[in-house]
Short mmCIF file of C-alpha atoms in Angstrom, two decimals:
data_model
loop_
_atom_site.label_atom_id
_atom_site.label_comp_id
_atom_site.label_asym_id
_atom_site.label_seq_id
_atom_site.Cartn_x
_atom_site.Cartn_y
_atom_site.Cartn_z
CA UNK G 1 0.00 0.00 0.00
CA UNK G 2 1.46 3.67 -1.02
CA UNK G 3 2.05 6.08 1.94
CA UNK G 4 -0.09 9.19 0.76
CA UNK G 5 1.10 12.19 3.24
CA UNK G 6 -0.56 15.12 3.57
CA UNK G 7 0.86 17.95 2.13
CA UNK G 8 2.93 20.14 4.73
CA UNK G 9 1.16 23.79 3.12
CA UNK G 10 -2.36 22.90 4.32
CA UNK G 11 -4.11 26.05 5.61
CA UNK G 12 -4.34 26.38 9.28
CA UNK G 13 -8.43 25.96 9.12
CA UNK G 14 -8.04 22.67 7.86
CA UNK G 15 -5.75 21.85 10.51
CA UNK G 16 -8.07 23.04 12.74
CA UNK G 17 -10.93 21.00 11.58
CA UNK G 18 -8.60 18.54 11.15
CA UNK G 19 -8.08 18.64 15.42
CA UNK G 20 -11.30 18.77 16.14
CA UNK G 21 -12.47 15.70 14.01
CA UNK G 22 -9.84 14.18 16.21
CA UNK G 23 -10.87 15.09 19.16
CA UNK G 24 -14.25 13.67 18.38
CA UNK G 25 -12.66 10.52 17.46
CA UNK G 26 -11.36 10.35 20.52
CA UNK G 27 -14.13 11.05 22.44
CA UNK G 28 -15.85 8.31 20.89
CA UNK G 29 -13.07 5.50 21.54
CA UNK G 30 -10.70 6.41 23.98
CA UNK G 31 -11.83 8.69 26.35
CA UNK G 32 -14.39 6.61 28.07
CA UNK G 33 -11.62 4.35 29.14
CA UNK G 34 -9.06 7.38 30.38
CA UNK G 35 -11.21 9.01 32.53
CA UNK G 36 -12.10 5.14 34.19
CA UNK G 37 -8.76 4.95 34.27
CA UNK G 38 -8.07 8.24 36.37
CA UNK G 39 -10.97 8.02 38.07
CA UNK G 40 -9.14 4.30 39.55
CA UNK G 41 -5.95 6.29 39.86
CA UNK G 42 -7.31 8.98 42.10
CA UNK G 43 -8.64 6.57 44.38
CA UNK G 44 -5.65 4.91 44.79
CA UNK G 45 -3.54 8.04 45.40
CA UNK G 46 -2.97 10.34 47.98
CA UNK G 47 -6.40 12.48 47.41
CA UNK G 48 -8.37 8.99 47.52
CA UNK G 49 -11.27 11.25 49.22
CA UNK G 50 -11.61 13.41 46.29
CA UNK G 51 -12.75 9.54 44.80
CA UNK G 52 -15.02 8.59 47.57
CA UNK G 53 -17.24 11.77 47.23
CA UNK G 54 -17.02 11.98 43.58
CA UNK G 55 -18.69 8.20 43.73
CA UNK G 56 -21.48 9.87 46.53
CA UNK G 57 -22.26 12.36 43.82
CA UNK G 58 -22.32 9.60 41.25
CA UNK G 59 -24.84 7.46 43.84
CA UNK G 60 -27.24 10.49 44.61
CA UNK G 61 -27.11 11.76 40.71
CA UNK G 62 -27.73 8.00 39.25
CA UNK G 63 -31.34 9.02 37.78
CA UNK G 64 -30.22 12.05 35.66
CA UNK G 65 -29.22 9.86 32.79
CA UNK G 66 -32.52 9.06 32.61
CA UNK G 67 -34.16 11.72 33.90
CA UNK G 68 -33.56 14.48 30.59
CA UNK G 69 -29.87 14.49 31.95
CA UNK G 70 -27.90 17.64 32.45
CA UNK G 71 -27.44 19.85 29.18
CA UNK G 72 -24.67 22.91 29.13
CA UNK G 73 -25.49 25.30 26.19
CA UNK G 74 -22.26 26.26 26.72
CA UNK G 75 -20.35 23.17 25.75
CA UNK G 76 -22.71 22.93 23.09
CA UNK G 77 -21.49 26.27 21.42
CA UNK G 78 -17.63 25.81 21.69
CA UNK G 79 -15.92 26.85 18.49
CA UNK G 80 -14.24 23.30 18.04
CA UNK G 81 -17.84 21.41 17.01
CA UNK G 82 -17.81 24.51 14.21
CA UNK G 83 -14.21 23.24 12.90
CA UNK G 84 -15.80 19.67 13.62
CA UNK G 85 -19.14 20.80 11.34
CA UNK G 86 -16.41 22.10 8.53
CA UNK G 87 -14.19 18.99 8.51
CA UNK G 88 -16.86 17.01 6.31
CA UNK G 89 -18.57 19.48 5.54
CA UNK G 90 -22.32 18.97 7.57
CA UNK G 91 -25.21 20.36 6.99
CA UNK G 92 -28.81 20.05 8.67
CA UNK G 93 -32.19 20.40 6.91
CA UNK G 94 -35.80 21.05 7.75
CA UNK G 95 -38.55 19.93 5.43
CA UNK G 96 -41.05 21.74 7.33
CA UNK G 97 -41.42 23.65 10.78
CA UNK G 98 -42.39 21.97 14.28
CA UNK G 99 -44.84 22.87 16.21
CA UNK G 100 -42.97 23.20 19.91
CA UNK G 101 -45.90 22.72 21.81
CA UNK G 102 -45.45 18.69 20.81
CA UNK G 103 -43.06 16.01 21.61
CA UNK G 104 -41.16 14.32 19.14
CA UNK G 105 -39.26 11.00 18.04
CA UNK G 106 -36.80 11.71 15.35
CA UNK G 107 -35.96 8.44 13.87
CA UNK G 108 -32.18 8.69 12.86
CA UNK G 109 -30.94 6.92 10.08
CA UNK G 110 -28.45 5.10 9.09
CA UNK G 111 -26.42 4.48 12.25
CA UNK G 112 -23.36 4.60 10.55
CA UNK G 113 -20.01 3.69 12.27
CA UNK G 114 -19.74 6.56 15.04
CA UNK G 115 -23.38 8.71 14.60
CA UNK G 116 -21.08 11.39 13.16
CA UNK G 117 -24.51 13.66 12.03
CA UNK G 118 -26.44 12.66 14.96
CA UNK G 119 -23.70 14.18 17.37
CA UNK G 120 -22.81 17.36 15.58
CA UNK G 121 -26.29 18.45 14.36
CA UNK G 122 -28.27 17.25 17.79
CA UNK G 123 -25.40 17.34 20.38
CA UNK G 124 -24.40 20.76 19.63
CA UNK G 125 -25.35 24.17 18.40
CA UNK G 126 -22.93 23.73 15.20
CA UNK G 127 -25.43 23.26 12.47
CA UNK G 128 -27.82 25.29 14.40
CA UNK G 129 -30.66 23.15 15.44
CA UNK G 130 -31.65 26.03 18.07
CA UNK G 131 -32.08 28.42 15.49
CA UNK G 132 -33.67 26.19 12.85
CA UNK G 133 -36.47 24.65 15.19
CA UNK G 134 -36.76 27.24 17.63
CA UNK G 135 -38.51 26.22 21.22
CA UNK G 136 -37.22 22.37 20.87
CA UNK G 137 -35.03 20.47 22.89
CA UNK G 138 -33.16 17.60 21.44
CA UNK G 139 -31.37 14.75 23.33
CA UNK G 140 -29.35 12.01 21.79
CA UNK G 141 -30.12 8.54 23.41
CA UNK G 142 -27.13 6.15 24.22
CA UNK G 143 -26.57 3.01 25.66
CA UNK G 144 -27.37 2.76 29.50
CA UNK G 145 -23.44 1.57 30.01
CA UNK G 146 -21.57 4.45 29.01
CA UNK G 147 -23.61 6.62 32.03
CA UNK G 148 -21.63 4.02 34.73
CA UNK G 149 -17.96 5.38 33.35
CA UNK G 150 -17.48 7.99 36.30
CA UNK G 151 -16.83 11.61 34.55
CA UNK G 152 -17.28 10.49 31.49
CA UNK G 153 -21.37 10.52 32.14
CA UNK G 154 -21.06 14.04 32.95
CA UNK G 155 -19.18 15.04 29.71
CA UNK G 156 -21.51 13.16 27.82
CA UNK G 157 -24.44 14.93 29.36
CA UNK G 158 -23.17 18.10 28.47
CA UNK G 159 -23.85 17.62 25.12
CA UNK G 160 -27.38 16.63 25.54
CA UNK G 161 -27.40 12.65 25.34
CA UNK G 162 -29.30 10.78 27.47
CA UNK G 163 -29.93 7.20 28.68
CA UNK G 164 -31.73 5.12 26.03
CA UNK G 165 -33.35 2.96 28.42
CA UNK G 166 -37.44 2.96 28.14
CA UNK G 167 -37.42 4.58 31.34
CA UNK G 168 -35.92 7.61 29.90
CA UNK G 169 -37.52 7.93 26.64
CA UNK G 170 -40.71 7.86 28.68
CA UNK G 171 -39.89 10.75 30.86
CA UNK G 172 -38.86 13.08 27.51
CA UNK G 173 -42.12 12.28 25.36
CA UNK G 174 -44.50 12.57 28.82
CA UNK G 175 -42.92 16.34 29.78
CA UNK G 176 -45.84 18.61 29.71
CA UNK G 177 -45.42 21.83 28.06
CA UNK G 178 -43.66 19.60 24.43
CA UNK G 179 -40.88 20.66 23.12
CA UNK G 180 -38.61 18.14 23.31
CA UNK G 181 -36.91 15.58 21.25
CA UNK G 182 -35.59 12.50 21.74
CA UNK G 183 -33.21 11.46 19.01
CA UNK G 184 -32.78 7.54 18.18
CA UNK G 185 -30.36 5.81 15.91
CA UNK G 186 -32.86 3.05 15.32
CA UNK G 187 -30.51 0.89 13.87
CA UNK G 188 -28.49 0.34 16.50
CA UNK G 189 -25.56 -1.11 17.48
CA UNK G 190 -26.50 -3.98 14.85
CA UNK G 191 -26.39 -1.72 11.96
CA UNK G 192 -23.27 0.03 13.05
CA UNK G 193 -21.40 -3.53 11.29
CA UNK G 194 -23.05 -2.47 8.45
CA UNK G 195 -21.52 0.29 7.67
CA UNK G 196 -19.37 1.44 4.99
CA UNK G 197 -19.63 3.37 1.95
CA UNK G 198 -22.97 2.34 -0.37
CA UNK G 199 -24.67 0.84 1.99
CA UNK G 200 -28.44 1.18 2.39
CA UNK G 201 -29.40 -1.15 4.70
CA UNK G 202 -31.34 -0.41 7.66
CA UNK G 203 -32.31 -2.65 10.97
CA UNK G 204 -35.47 -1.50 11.27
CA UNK G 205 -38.10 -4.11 10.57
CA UNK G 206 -37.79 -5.62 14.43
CA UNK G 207 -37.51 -2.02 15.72
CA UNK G 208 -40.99 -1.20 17.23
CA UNK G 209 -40.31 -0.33 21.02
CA UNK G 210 -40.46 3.55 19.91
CA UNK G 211 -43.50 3.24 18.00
CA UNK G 212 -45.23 1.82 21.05
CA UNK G 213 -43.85 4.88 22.96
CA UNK G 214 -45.06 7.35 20.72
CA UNK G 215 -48.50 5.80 20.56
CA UNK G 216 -48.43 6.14 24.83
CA UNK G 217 -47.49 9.41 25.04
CA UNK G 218 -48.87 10.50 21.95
CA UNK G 219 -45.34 12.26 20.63
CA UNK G 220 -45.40 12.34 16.71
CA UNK G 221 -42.81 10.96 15.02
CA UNK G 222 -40.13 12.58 12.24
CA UNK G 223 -38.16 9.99 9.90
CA UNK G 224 -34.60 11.84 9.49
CA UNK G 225 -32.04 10.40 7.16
CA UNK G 226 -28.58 11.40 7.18
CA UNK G 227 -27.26 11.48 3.18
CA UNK G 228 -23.28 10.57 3.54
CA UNK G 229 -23.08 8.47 7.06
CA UNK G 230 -22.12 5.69 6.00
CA UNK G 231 -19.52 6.84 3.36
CA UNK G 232 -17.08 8.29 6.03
CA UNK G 233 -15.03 4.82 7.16
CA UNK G 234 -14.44 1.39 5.56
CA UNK G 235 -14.91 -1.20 7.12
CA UNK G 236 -13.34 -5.26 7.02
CA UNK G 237 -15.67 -7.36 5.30
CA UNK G 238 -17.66 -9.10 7.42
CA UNK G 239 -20.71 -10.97 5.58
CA UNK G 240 -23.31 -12.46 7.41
CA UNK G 241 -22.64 -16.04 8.78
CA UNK G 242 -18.44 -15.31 8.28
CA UNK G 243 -16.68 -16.13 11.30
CA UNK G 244 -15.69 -12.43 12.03
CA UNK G 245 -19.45 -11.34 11.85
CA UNK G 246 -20.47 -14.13 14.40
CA UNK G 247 -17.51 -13.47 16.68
CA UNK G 248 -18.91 -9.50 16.61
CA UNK G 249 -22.47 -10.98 16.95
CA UNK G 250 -21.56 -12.74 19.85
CA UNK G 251 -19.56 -9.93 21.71
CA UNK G 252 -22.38 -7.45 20.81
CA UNK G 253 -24.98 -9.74 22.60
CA UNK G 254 -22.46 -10.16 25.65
CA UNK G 255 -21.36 -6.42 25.93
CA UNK G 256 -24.04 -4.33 24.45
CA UNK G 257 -21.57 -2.34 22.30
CA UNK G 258 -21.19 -3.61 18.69
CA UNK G 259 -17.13 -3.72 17.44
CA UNK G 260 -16.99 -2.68 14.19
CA UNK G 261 -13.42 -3.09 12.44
CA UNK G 262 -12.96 0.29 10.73
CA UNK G 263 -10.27 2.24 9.35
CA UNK G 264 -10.17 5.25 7.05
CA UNK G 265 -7.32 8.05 6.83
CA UNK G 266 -5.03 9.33 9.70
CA UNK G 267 -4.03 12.89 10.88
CA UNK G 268 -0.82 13.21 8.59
CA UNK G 269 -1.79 10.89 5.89
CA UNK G 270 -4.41 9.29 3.83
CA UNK G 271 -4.05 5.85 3.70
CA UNK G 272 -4.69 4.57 6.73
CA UNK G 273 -5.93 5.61 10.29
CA UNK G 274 -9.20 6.02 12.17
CA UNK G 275 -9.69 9.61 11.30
CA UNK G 276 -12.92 9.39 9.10
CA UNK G 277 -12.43 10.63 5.61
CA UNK G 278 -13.74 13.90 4.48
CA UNK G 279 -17.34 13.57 2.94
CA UNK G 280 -20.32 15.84 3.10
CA UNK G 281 -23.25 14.67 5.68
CA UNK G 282 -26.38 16.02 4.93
CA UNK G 283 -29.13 14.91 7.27
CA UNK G 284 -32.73 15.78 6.13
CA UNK G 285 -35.18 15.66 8.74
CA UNK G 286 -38.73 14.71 7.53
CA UNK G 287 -42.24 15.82 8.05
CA UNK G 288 -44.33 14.56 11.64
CA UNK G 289 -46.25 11.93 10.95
CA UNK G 290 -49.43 12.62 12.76
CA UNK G 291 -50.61 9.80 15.28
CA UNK G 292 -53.35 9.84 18.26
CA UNK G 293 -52.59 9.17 21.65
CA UNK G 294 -52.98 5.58 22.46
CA UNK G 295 -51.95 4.72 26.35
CA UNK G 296 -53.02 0.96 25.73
CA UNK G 297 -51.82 0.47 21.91
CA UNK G 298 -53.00 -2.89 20.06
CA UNK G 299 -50.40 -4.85 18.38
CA UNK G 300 -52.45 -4.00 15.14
CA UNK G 301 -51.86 -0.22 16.51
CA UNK G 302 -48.00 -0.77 16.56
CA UNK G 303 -47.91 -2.64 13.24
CA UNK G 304 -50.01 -0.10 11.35
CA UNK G 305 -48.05 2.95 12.34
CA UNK G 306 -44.46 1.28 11.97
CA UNK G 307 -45.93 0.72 8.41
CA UNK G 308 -46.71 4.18 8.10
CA UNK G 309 -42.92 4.90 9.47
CA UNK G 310 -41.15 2.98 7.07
CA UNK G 311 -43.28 4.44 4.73
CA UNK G 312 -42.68 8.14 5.16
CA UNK G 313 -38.49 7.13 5.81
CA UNK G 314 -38.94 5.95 2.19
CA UNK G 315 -40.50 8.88 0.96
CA UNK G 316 -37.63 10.98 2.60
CA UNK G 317 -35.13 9.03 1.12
CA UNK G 318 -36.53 8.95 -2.34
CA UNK G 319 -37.29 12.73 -2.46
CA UNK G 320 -33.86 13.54 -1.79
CA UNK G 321 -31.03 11.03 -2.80
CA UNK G 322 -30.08 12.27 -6.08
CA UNK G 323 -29.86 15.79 -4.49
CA UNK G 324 -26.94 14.58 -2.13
CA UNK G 325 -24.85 12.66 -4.86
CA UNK G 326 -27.51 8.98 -4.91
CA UNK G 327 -28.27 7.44 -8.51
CA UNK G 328 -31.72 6.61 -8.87
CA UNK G 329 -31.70 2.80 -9.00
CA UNK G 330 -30.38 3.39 -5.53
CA UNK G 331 -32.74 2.24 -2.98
CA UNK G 332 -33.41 1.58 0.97
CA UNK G 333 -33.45 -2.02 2.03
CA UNK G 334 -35.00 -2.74 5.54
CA UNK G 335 -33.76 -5.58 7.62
#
C-alpha cells in the first residue's frame, strides 16, 4: 500500500478542523476508558477522598441519565464542534417547521459507524438546530453503560445525550409543556457492522419499542435520514454467517456495544488511520407523521403505524437522494 502524506502547506483551518475531528474521534473510543482509568488512579492516590465523594455524587445523581440528563449550552457552542461541522462538511435540513408545543421521536438513520450527524447536528449548536427549530429540545439517546464510566457521564451529558433505556424515553415524550426531542439511531448497534460506503441497509423491521412509545405518550414521530453516514469509514468485510461477523455478533450480545473493524485516513496521511475521511453529511429531517394518543396500543396499533414509518423514511429518502450525490436505482433495504 502507497504512503499518501498530507501535504505540509495545508491552511491552518483545515488543521483546525482537522483537530477537532480528532478530538471527536477520541471522544468516541478512547476517552471513556481514560477518565475510568483516572478516576481508579485517584482513588488509589494520595487524594483517595476526592474519589469517595465523587462516587457519593455519582450514587445520589444515578437518575439524571434518565431523567432528561444535564445539558450545558455552553459546551454545546464551543468553536471546536464549528471546525468539527467544517471537517466534512455537515449540513442540517428542515422539510417543514415543528410545532414546539409537541413532543417528538426523530428516527435517525443510518447508524453509521460513530453517529457522526447525529452528534454534531443534535449534540451541539454547530449546524444550528436552536435556530432552525426554535422552542425544541433535542437529546441524543445512548446506551445505558456508558452513564456508569465515572466523569465520562457528565461530559456526555453536556452535550445533551441521554440514557436510552425505556425509562428515559418515557420521561422526555410525557414532559408537559412539548418541546422536546428525543433522538434515536434506530438501527443500532447492529447496523453500526453495516456500515461502509454504499450501503443502504437499515435494521429496522424488528424495531418497534419507539413506535409503542409514541402511541403512549402520543409524541409524533419525524423519519430523518442522514445522506453521507455511511460513506465516512471502511470497514473489514464481514458478511453475514463469516466467522468475524459471528464473533462481533456474539460480543455485541455479551457487551451491548457492537465492534466494528474500521479504518479510514489518519491525521498526517491518507491511507490509513481512524480519522474518518472527508465527505459531506447532509441529514434531512422529515415531516411529523401525525398519530393519536394511544396509552393501551394494540399490536395492530403498533404494526399499522411502523408501516406508516417505514413508509414516510422511504418517501424521505426517495425525495432527496439524487440531491446529495444517490443514482436513482439506488434504494433503501429494511432488515
Amino acid at each position: 500500500m502507497k504512503l499518501r502524506l498530507a501535504p505540509l502547506n495545508v491552511p491552518l483551518e483545515r488543521r483546525l478542523q482537522t483537530a477537532a475531528a480528532l478530538h471527536w474521534v477520541f471522544s468516541f473510543l478512547v476517552l471513556a476508558q481514560v477518565c475510568l482509568a483516572a478516576f481508579m488512579l485517584l482513588l488509589l492516590s494520595d487524594w483517595w477522598m476526592l474519589a469517595v465523594l465523587y462516587a457519593g455524587w455519582l450514587w445520589l445523581d444515578g437518575d439524571t441519565p434518565t431523567s432528561g440528563g444535564r445539558r450545558s449550552d455552553w459546551m454545546r457552542s464551543w468553536r471546536v464542534w464549528e471546525f468539527f461541522r467544517d471537517y466534512f462538511p455537515l449540513r442540517l435540513l428542515k422539510t417543514v417547521d415543528l410545532d414546539p408545543k409537541k413532543n417528538y421521536i426523530f428516527g435517525f438513520h443510518p447508524h453509521g459507524v460513530l453517529v457522526a450527524g447525529g452528534f454534531c447536528n443534535f449534540c451541539t449548536e454547530a449546524s444550528g438546530f436552536s435556530r432552525m427549530f426554535p422552542g425544541l429540545t433535542s437529546h441524543l439517546l445512548m446506551l445505558p453503560f456508558w452513564f456508569r464510566v465515572p466523569l465520562f457521564r457528565d461530559y456526555i451529558m453536556c452535550g445533551g445525550l441521554v440514557s436510552s433505556s425505556k425509562s428515559s424515553l418515557s420521561h422526555l415524550l410525557s414532559r408537559p409543556g412539548g418541546g422536546n426531542v428525543a433522538v434515536i439511531a434506530l438501527g443500532g448497534a447492529v447496523e453500526s457492522l453495516e456500515a461502509r460506503p454504499g450501503a443502504l441497509k437499515l435494521q429496522i423491521l424488528n424495531r418497534k419499542g419507539f413506535i409503542k412509545l409514541a402511541l403512549k405518550h402520543g409524541a409524533q414521530l419525524v423519519p430523518v435520514f442522514s445522506f453521507g453516514e455511511n460513506e465516512l469509514f471502511d470497514q473489514m468485510e464481514n458478511p453475514s454467517g463469516s466467522l468475524l461477523r459471528r464473533l462481533q455478533n456474539r460480543l455485541q450480545s455479551i457487551m451491548g456495544v457492537a465492534l466494528p473493524l474500521f479504518h479510514a485516513r489518519g491525521v498526517f496521511q491518507y491511507s490509513f488511520g481512524l480519522m474518518p475521511y472527508r465527505k459531506p453529511i447532509n441529514t434531512v429531517v422529515g415531516e411529523p407523521i401525525p398519530l393519536v394518543r394511544t396509552p393501551s396500543p394494540s399490536s395492530e396499533d403498533i404494526e399499522g403505524l411502523h408501516r406508516i414509518y417505514l413508509q414516510s423514511l422511504t418517501h424521505l429518502f426517495e425525495q432527496n437522494k439524487e440531491k446529495y450525490g444517490l443514482d436513482e436505482h439506488q434504494h433503501l433495504t429494511f432488515i
